[in-house]
Short mmCIF file of C-alpha atoms in Angstrom, two decimals:
data_model
loop_
_atom_site.label_atom_id
_atom_site.label_comp_id
_atom_site.label_asym_id
_atom_site.label_seq_id
_atom_site.Cartn_x
_atom_site.Cartn_y
_atom_site.Cartn_z
CA MET A 1 -1.20 -64.66 108.78
CA ASN A 2 -1.22 -63.07 112.20
CA TYR A 3 0.86 -64.36 115.06
CA ASN A 4 -0.02 -61.68 117.69
CA ASN A 5 -3.75 -62.46 117.68
CA PRO A 6 -4.27 -66.02 116.45
CA ILE A 7 -7.41 -66.68 114.46
CA PRO A 8 -10.08 -68.43 116.54
CA ASN A 9 -10.18 -72.19 116.08
CA HIS A 10 -13.80 -72.28 114.91
CA ILE A 11 -12.99 -69.89 112.03
CA MET A 12 -9.94 -71.89 110.92
CA ARG A 13 -11.90 -75.11 111.22
CA SER A 14 -14.60 -73.71 108.93
CA ILE A 15 -11.98 -72.57 106.40
CA ARG A 16 -10.24 -75.97 106.44
CA ILE A 17 -13.51 -77.83 105.93
CA ALA A 18 -14.67 -75.51 103.13
CA CYS A 19 -11.36 -75.76 101.26
CA ALA A 20 -11.18 -79.52 101.72
CA VAL A 21 -14.73 -80.10 100.48
CA LEU A 22 -14.18 -77.83 97.48
CA PHE A 23 -10.91 -79.55 96.60
CA VAL A 24 -12.31 -83.09 96.96
CA VAL A 25 -15.37 -82.31 94.83
CA PHE A 26 -13.26 -80.66 92.15
CA SER A 27 -10.50 -83.29 92.09
CA PHE A 28 -12.84 -86.29 92.06
CA SER A 29 -15.18 -84.80 89.44
CA TYR A 30 -12.29 -83.72 87.23
CA LEU A 31 -10.58 -87.10 87.42
CA TYR A 32 -13.70 -89.23 87.10
CA PHE A 33 -15.89 -87.37 84.63
CA LEU A 34 -13.43 -85.42 82.46
CA GLU A 35 -10.04 -87.13 82.59
CA GLY A 36 -10.88 -90.74 83.49
CA ASP A 37 -10.77 -92.09 79.95
CA LEU A 38 -7.51 -90.27 79.24
CA LEU A 39 -5.81 -91.71 82.34
CA ALA A 40 -7.14 -95.17 81.49
CA GLN A 41 -5.65 -94.87 78.01
CA ALA A 42 -2.31 -93.72 79.41
CA GLN A 43 -2.11 -96.65 81.82
CA TYR A 44 -3.08 -99.11 79.09
CA VAL A 45 -0.39 -97.83 76.71
CA TYR A 46 2.36 -97.36 79.30
CA SER A 47 1.79 -100.84 80.75
CA GLY A 48 1.56 -102.50 77.35
CA GLY A 49 -2.00 -103.58 78.09
CA VAL A 50 -0.96 -105.53 81.19
CA THR A 51 -2.86 -103.39 83.69
CA THR A 52 -6.14 -101.52 83.55
CA TYR A 53 -7.30 -98.30 85.18
CA SER A 54 -10.51 -98.01 87.15
CA ARG A 55 -12.02 -94.55 86.72
CA LEU A 56 -13.77 -94.68 90.09
CA LEU A 57 -10.96 -96.20 92.13
CA GLY A 58 -8.37 -94.07 90.35
CA ALA A 59 -10.25 -90.85 91.07
CA ILE A 60 -10.61 -91.79 94.75
CA LEU A 61 -6.98 -92.85 95.24
CA ILE A 62 -5.47 -89.86 93.41
CA THR A 63 -7.69 -87.43 95.32
CA PHE A 64 -6.72 -89.09 98.62
CA CYS A 65 -3.01 -88.90 97.78
CA LEU A 66 -3.32 -85.24 96.83
CA LEU A 67 -5.07 -84.54 100.14
CA CYS A 68 -2.15 -86.19 101.94
CA VAL A 69 0.21 -83.88 100.04
CA GLN A 70 -1.84 -80.89 101.16
CA LEU A 71 -1.70 -81.97 104.80
CA GLY A 72 2.07 -82.26 104.59
CA VAL A 73 2.36 -78.83 102.95
CA GLU A 74 0.10 -77.31 105.61
CA LYS A 75 2.30 -78.66 108.43
CA VAL A 76 5.48 -77.39 106.76
CA THR A 77 4.23 -73.95 105.71
CA LYS A 78 1.89 -73.37 108.70
CA LEU A 79 -0.39 -71.35 106.44
CA THR A 80 -3.46 -69.88 108.12
CA GLY A 81 -5.92 -67.06 107.64
CA ARG A 82 -6.66 -65.56 104.28
CA ALA A 83 -3.81 -67.43 102.56
CA TYR A 84 -4.62 -70.89 103.88
CA ALA A 85 -5.89 -72.05 100.46
CA LEU A 86 -2.35 -71.75 99.10
CA SER A 87 -1.54 -74.97 100.94
CA TYR A 88 -3.48 -76.70 98.13
CA PHE A 89 -1.27 -75.25 95.41
CA PRO A 90 1.20 -78.20 95.24
CA SER A 91 -1.70 -80.67 95.15
CA LEU A 92 -3.44 -78.82 92.33
CA LEU A 93 -0.12 -78.44 90.53
CA LEU A 94 0.39 -82.22 90.67
CA LEU A 95 -3.19 -82.72 89.49
CA ALA A 96 -2.47 -80.43 86.53
CA VAL A 97 0.66 -82.46 85.69
CA ILE A 98 -1.24 -85.76 85.87
CA THR A 99 -4.09 -84.57 83.64
CA SER A 100 -2.07 -82.58 81.09
CA ILE A 101 -1.38 -85.65 78.94
CA ASN A 102 -2.76 -85.86 75.41
CA LYS A 103 -2.65 -88.26 72.48
CA SER A 104 0.89 -87.25 71.52
CA THR A 105 2.35 -87.59 75.01
CA ILE A 106 0.63 -90.95 75.47
CA GLU A 107 1.75 -92.50 72.19
CA HIS A 108 5.20 -90.91 72.31
CA PHE A 109 6.03 -90.74 76.01
CA SER A 110 7.04 -87.23 76.95
CA ILE A 111 6.79 -84.96 80.00
CA ASP A 112 6.54 -81.99 77.67
CA ALA A 113 7.12 -78.52 79.18
CA TRP A 114 6.62 -79.77 82.73
CA ALA A 115 10.31 -80.77 82.83
CA TRP A 116 11.15 -77.13 83.52
CA ALA A 117 7.76 -75.63 84.44
CA LEU A 118 7.18 -77.86 87.47
CA PRO A 119 10.48 -77.03 89.27
CA LEU A 120 10.04 -73.32 88.50
CA ALA A 121 6.48 -73.33 89.85
CA LEU A 122 7.58 -75.02 93.08
CA ILE A 123 10.49 -72.60 93.51
CA ALA A 124 8.16 -69.63 92.98
CA TYR A 125 5.69 -71.13 95.46
CA ALA A 126 8.43 -71.60 98.07
CA ALA A 127 9.54 -67.98 97.57
CA ILE A 128 5.99 -66.71 98.08
CA ILE A 129 5.61 -68.74 101.28
CA TRP A 130 8.94 -67.41 102.56
CA VAL A 131 7.83 -63.82 101.97
CA MET A 132 4.50 -64.44 103.69
CA ARG A 133 6.22 -66.00 106.70
CA HIS A 134 8.62 -63.08 107.12
CA PHE A 135 6.16 -60.29 106.28
CA PRO A 136 2.82 -61.24 107.84
CA ASP A 137 -0.32 -59.23 107.14
CA GLY A 138 -1.40 -56.35 109.33
CA SER A 139 -2.31 -56.78 112.99
CA VAL A 140 -5.89 -57.53 113.88
CA GLU A 141 -7.34 -56.31 117.14
CA ALA A 142 -8.48 -59.02 119.51
CA GLY A 143 -12.10 -59.90 118.80
CA ASP A 144 -12.05 -58.14 115.40
CA TYR A 145 -12.76 -61.36 113.52
CA SER A 146 -15.32 -62.19 110.87
CA ILE A 147 -15.48 -65.51 109.07
CA ALA A 148 -16.24 -63.70 105.80
CA ARG A 149 -12.98 -61.74 106.20
CA TYR A 150 -11.08 -65.01 105.85
CA MET A 151 -13.43 -67.24 103.89
CA TRP A 152 -13.91 -65.31 100.64
CA PRO A 153 -10.15 -64.76 99.95
CA ASN A 154 -9.58 -68.50 100.40
CA MET A 155 -12.49 -69.38 98.13
CA LEU A 156 -11.17 -66.95 95.51
CA ILE A 157 -7.68 -68.47 95.69
CA MET A 158 -9.11 -72.00 95.40
CA PHE A 159 -11.25 -70.98 92.43
CA LEU A 160 -8.32 -69.39 90.57
CA MET A 161 -6.07 -72.39 91.20
CA MET A 162 -8.76 -74.81 89.98
CA VAL A 163 -9.30 -72.76 86.83
CA LEU A 164 -5.55 -72.84 86.11
CA CYS A 165 -5.48 -76.57 86.79
CA GLY A 166 -8.38 -77.26 84.41
CA ALA A 167 -6.85 -75.06 81.74
CA ARG A 168 -3.96 -77.53 81.46
CA GLY A 169 -6.23 -80.23 80.05
CA THR A 170 -4.93 -80.36 76.48
CA ALA A 171 -6.55 -83.43 74.89
CA ASP A 172 -8.77 -82.46 71.95
CA ASP A 173 -12.49 -83.19 71.98
CA VAL A 174 -12.46 -85.79 69.20
CA TYR A 175 -9.74 -87.84 70.92
CA MET A 176 -11.75 -87.75 74.16
CA TYR A 177 -14.83 -88.86 72.22
CA GLU A 178 -12.83 -91.78 70.80
CA LEU A 179 -11.72 -92.93 74.25
CA LYS A 180 -15.21 -92.61 75.70
CA ALA A 181 -16.82 -94.47 72.79
CA GLU A 182 -14.21 -97.23 73.06
CA ARG A 183 -14.88 -97.66 76.79
CA LEU A 184 -18.63 -97.83 76.24
CA VAL A 185 -18.26 -100.33 73.39
CA MET A 186 -15.98 -102.49 75.54
CA ASN A 187 -18.67 -102.40 78.25
CA GLU A 188 -21.29 -103.26 75.59
CA ASP A 189 -23.19 -100.06 76.38
CA TYR A 190 -23.93 -99.59 72.69
CA GLU A 191 -26.77 -97.13 73.15
CA ALA A 192 -24.55 -94.63 74.99
CA ALA A 193 -21.60 -95.26 72.64
CA GLY A 194 -23.73 -94.40 69.62
CA LYS A 195 -24.52 -91.00 71.10
CA VAL A 196 -20.94 -89.93 71.86
CA GLY A 197 -20.13 -86.62 70.18
CA ARG A 198 -23.32 -86.67 68.13
CA LYS A 199 -23.81 -82.90 68.49
CA SER A 200 -20.26 -82.11 67.35
CA LEU A 201 -19.40 -81.36 63.74
CA ASN A 202 -15.90 -82.72 64.30
CA THR A 203 -15.15 -86.39 63.93
CA SER A 204 -12.43 -88.89 63.03
CA ARG A 205 -12.35 -92.16 61.18
CA ARG A 206 -11.88 -94.11 64.40
CA LEU A 207 -14.71 -92.28 66.15
CA ASN A 208 -17.03 -93.05 63.25
CA GLU A 209 -15.91 -96.68 63.27
CA LEU A 210 -16.77 -97.05 66.96
CA ARG A 211 -20.08 -95.16 66.82
CA LEU A 212 -21.33 -97.01 63.76
CA PHE A 213 -20.40 -100.36 65.30
CA ALA A 214 -22.35 -99.42 68.42
CA LEU A 215 -25.38 -98.33 66.37
CA ALA A 216 -25.23 -101.52 64.31
CA ASN A 217 -25.27 -103.62 67.48
CA GLU A 218 -28.26 -101.62 68.71
CA GLY A 219 -29.96 -102.23 65.36
CA THR A 220 -30.25 -98.48 64.77
CA ILE A 221 -27.43 -97.76 62.31
CA GLY A 222 -29.93 -97.21 59.50
CA GLU A 223 -31.91 -94.85 61.69
CA TYR A 224 -29.04 -92.62 62.83
CA LEU A 225 -26.46 -93.10 60.06
CA PHE A 226 -26.48 -89.42 59.12
CA SER A 227 -27.01 -88.01 62.61
CA PHE A 228 -23.32 -87.07 62.64
CA PRO A 229 -20.80 -86.20 59.89
CA GLN A 230 -19.77 -88.95 57.46
CA PRO A 231 -16.75 -87.49 55.62
CA TYR A 232 -15.13 -90.89 55.03
CA GLY A 233 -17.85 -92.62 53.03
CA SER A 234 -17.93 -96.39 53.48
CA GLU A 235 -14.35 -96.27 54.81
CA GLY A 236 -15.79 -94.80 58.00
CA LEU A 237 -17.50 -98.12 58.74
CA ILE A 238 -14.30 -100.03 59.37
CA ASP A 239 -10.63 -99.13 59.07
CA LEU A 240 -9.00 -102.36 57.90
CA ALA A 241 -5.57 -100.97 58.83
CA ASP A 242 -6.69 -100.40 62.42
CA THR A 243 -5.48 -103.77 63.72
CA SER A 244 -2.94 -102.90 66.43
CA TYR A 245 -3.72 -103.32 70.12
CA ALA A 246 -0.76 -101.15 71.13
CA PHE A 247 -2.84 -97.98 71.43
CA CYS A 248 -6.43 -99.24 71.58
CA ARG A 249 -8.35 -102.06 73.19
CA PHE A 250 -10.96 -102.41 70.44
CA ASN A 251 -10.17 -102.23 66.73
CA ALA A 252 -11.11 -103.48 63.26
CA LYS A 253 -10.25 -107.08 64.13
CA ASP A 254 -13.00 -107.10 66.74
CA ILE A 255 -15.50 -105.67 64.27
CA GLN A 256 -14.54 -108.30 61.69
CA ARG A 257 -15.20 -111.05 64.23
CA HIS A 258 -18.71 -109.72 64.69
CA LEU A 259 -19.12 -109.75 60.91
CA ASP A 260 -18.07 -113.43 60.89
CA GLY A 261 -14.92 -113.12 58.79
CA MET A 262 -11.44 -111.65 58.76
CA ALA A 263 -10.20 -109.60 55.81
CA SER A 264 -7.30 -110.98 53.81
CA PRO A 265 -4.23 -108.75 53.24
CA SER A 266 -5.24 -108.29 49.60
CA ILE A 267 -8.46 -106.48 50.57
CA ASN A 268 -7.69 -102.83 51.19
CA THR A 269 -11.10 -101.10 51.25
CA ALA A 270 -14.00 -101.46 53.65
CA ALA A 271 -16.53 -101.53 50.81
CA LYS A 272 -14.80 -104.48 49.13
CA TYR A 273 -14.50 -106.42 52.37
CA ILE A 274 -18.15 -105.88 53.31
CA GLU A 275 -19.31 -106.76 49.77
CA LEU A 276 -17.36 -110.03 49.81
CA MET A 277 -18.73 -110.92 53.22
CA ALA A 278 -22.28 -110.20 52.01
CA GLN A 279 -21.84 -112.71 49.16
CA HIS A 280 -21.62 -115.65 51.57
CA ASP A 281 -24.67 -117.87 51.71
CA THR A 282 -25.05 -117.30 55.44
CA SER A 283 -24.81 -113.49 55.26
CA THR A 284 -28.57 -113.06 55.61
CA ASP A 285 -28.37 -114.68 59.07
CA ASN A 286 -26.12 -111.88 60.32
CA LYS A 287 -28.21 -108.71 60.68
CA LEU A 288 -25.11 -106.74 61.65
CA LEU A 289 -23.46 -107.64 58.34
CA GLY A 290 -26.64 -106.83 56.43
CA ASP A 291 -26.83 -103.33 57.88
CA TYR A 292 -23.13 -102.78 57.29
CA TYR A 293 -23.54 -103.75 53.64
CA LEU A 294 -26.60 -101.56 53.08
CA CYS A 295 -25.01 -98.59 54.83
CA SER A 296 -21.79 -98.99 52.84
CA LEU A 297 -23.85 -98.74 49.64
CA LEU A 298 -25.56 -95.58 50.88
CA LEU A 299 -22.29 -94.01 52.00
CA ASP A 300 -20.84 -94.71 48.54
CA LYS A 301 -24.04 -93.33 46.94
CA ASN A 302 -24.75 -96.61 45.16
CA LEU A 303 -28.52 -96.18 45.20
CA ARG A 304 -29.43 -98.75 42.56
CA THR A 305 -27.57 -101.60 44.20
CA PHE A 306 -28.93 -100.55 47.60
CA THR A 307 -32.52 -100.71 46.36
CA ARG A 308 -31.92 -104.17 44.91
CA LYS A 309 -30.11 -105.55 47.96
CA LEU A 310 -32.51 -104.04 50.51
CA ARG A 311 -35.02 -106.78 49.71
CA VAL A 312 -32.50 -109.42 50.76
CA TYR A 313 -32.42 -108.17 54.35
CA TYR A 314 -35.74 -106.35 54.79
CA SER A 315 -39.29 -106.80 53.58
CA VAL A 316 -40.44 -103.85 51.48
CA GLU A 317 -43.79 -105.27 50.41
CA GLY A 318 -46.68 -103.16 51.64
CA VAL A 319 -46.98 -99.79 53.35
CA GLU A 320 -46.44 -101.13 56.89
CA ASN A 321 -43.14 -102.77 56.01
CA VAL A 322 -41.86 -99.66 54.24
CA MET A 323 -42.84 -97.45 57.19
CA ALA A 324 -40.99 -99.84 59.55
CA LEU A 325 -37.69 -99.40 57.69
CA PRO A 326 -34.92 -97.32 59.29
CA LYS A 327 -34.93 -93.63 58.39
CA ALA A 328 -31.93 -93.66 56.03
CA TYR A 329 -33.35 -96.64 54.13
CA ARG A 330 -36.70 -94.90 53.64
CA GLU A 331 -34.90 -91.77 52.46
CA ALA A 332 -33.03 -93.90 49.91
CA LEU A 333 -36.26 -95.45 48.64
CA LEU A 334 -37.73 -91.98 48.26
CA LEU A 335 -34.76 -90.88 46.16
CA GLN A 336 -35.06 -94.01 44.07
CA ALA A 337 -38.78 -93.33 43.56
CA LYS A 338 -37.86 -89.81 42.42
CA ASN A 339 -35.38 -91.23 39.93
CA ILE A 340 -37.97 -93.61 38.48
CA SER A 341 -40.86 -91.19 37.91
CA ASN A 342 -42.73 -88.32 39.48
CA ASP A 343 -45.80 -90.53 39.92
CA SER A 344 -43.87 -93.08 41.96
CA LEU A 345 -42.45 -90.26 44.08
CA MET A 346 -45.91 -88.87 44.88
CA ALA A 347 -47.09 -92.39 45.76
CA PHE A 348 -44.34 -92.81 48.36
CA ALA A 349 -45.73 -94.43 51.50
CA ASP A 350 -44.16 -92.10 54.09
CA THR A 351 -46.05 -88.86 53.44
CA LEU A 352 -44.31 -86.96 56.27
CA MET A 353 -40.92 -87.77 54.80
CA LEU A 354 -42.21 -86.86 51.35
CA ASN A 355 -43.25 -83.42 52.63
CA ASP A 356 -39.79 -82.96 54.18
CA TYR A 357 -38.17 -83.90 50.90
CA ILE A 358 -40.34 -81.44 48.97
CA GLU A 359 -39.32 -78.70 51.42
CA TYR A 360 -35.67 -79.71 51.03
CA ARG A 361 -35.89 -79.55 47.22
CA THR A 362 -37.62 -76.18 47.46
CA ILE A 363 -34.68 -74.78 49.45
CA MET A 364 -32.17 -76.26 47.02
CA GLU A 365 -33.95 -74.89 43.95
CA GLU A 366 -35.11 -71.48 45.17
CA GLU A 367 -32.19 -70.30 47.32
CA THR A 368 -29.80 -68.65 44.87
CA ASP A 369 -26.94 -67.88 47.28
CA SER A 370 -24.84 -71.05 47.51
CA LEU A 371 -23.55 -70.37 51.02
CA GLN A 372 -26.99 -69.51 52.35
CA ARG A 373 -28.41 -72.58 50.60
CA ALA A 374 -25.80 -74.87 52.17
CA ASN A 375 -26.29 -73.43 55.66
CA LEU A 376 -30.07 -73.46 55.55
CA SER A 377 -30.29 -76.97 54.10
CA ARG A 378 -27.76 -78.32 56.63
CA LYS A 379 -29.58 -76.70 59.54
CA LYS A 380 -32.89 -78.33 58.61
CA PHE A 381 -31.84 -81.47 56.77
CA GLY A 382 -28.17 -82.08 57.63
CA ASN A 383 -29.10 -85.42 59.17
CA THR A 384 -30.60 -86.82 55.98
CA LEU A 385 -29.34 -88.97 53.13
CA TRP A 386 -30.46 -86.27 50.71
CA TRP A 387 -28.14 -83.66 52.18
CA TYR A 388 -25.31 -86.20 52.24
CA PHE A 389 -25.84 -86.98 48.55
CA ASP A 390 -25.75 -83.30 47.58
CA TYR A 391 -22.83 -82.15 49.73
CA HIS A 392 -20.40 -85.08 49.92
#
């Protein structure tokens, strides 16, 4: 700051506009794209499900309020010049506080370390401003002004503060995937919900439950069943204990309604529930239930029953019908053909899949190092029923 030779208005105006645009873009994007689902979950839990949070409106309103805070700080501190960006520090600090919530702080309300960190940060900020006000930077000769002299320090300060703000986001990836998948399922955007976290090797039972439900509604659960990890077997299809609306808006009760029947308290496994539902005379009319039943058999590695029950829900007569089956179902038929005889395996209708299977078996039989074999087979065939059968 320099009080002897004030900075020309056009330079300060450019700095104010640049900082404001950068802050608005960062705040809105951060709130809408990265933290929107987390804030929606927090509002749902804290309000007991009474109110809902709009990601778009919330991002706009919070950003506007934080801009108002910045304007107030600017008037009080009278920051100018190369340190002007520091007037955004309280706003970015509040943004960090708002977005630092995670699953634990949502389900067990807590302000965590901010109880002492926030006051200390504000005190330190006030001390820095006091020093800057009483010890301004060196004098600048009249006319010795360059916009770059003032712009790049402000941009650097803004960048560092935004990095520190973003670093406070503590929710883990899987929890964020769960919230996103739940929102998409609630909006009936099943195609997008089925793709959430597909490239990640980390998952949870709830995330699998939501993704598989979305895929089943899209009619593609048999196609993409093994496109992401399935460490829970058939229990990953539906968590019968997941019946509380206290912490989620969509749970096992909603899935059971789509399957046309609620589980009794005596049923404690997903496989048993789905099997009982499939025994009803009208089960063949519910394609969702049929796919759930067939996938539960595959996830439990019950190949014989799967092969027998597949004919109840799908036609397997003729090459065209076999080729039209979902990927996981064709892979199961190939394994069953292998178990019957070598001749039936070589007569398998899907020759491309047969070639892939032969390559997979070659890796499994010829690679002697177990770790190398596991890595190589997962890299090439980790999205297949065959790999699931061998490594789960």
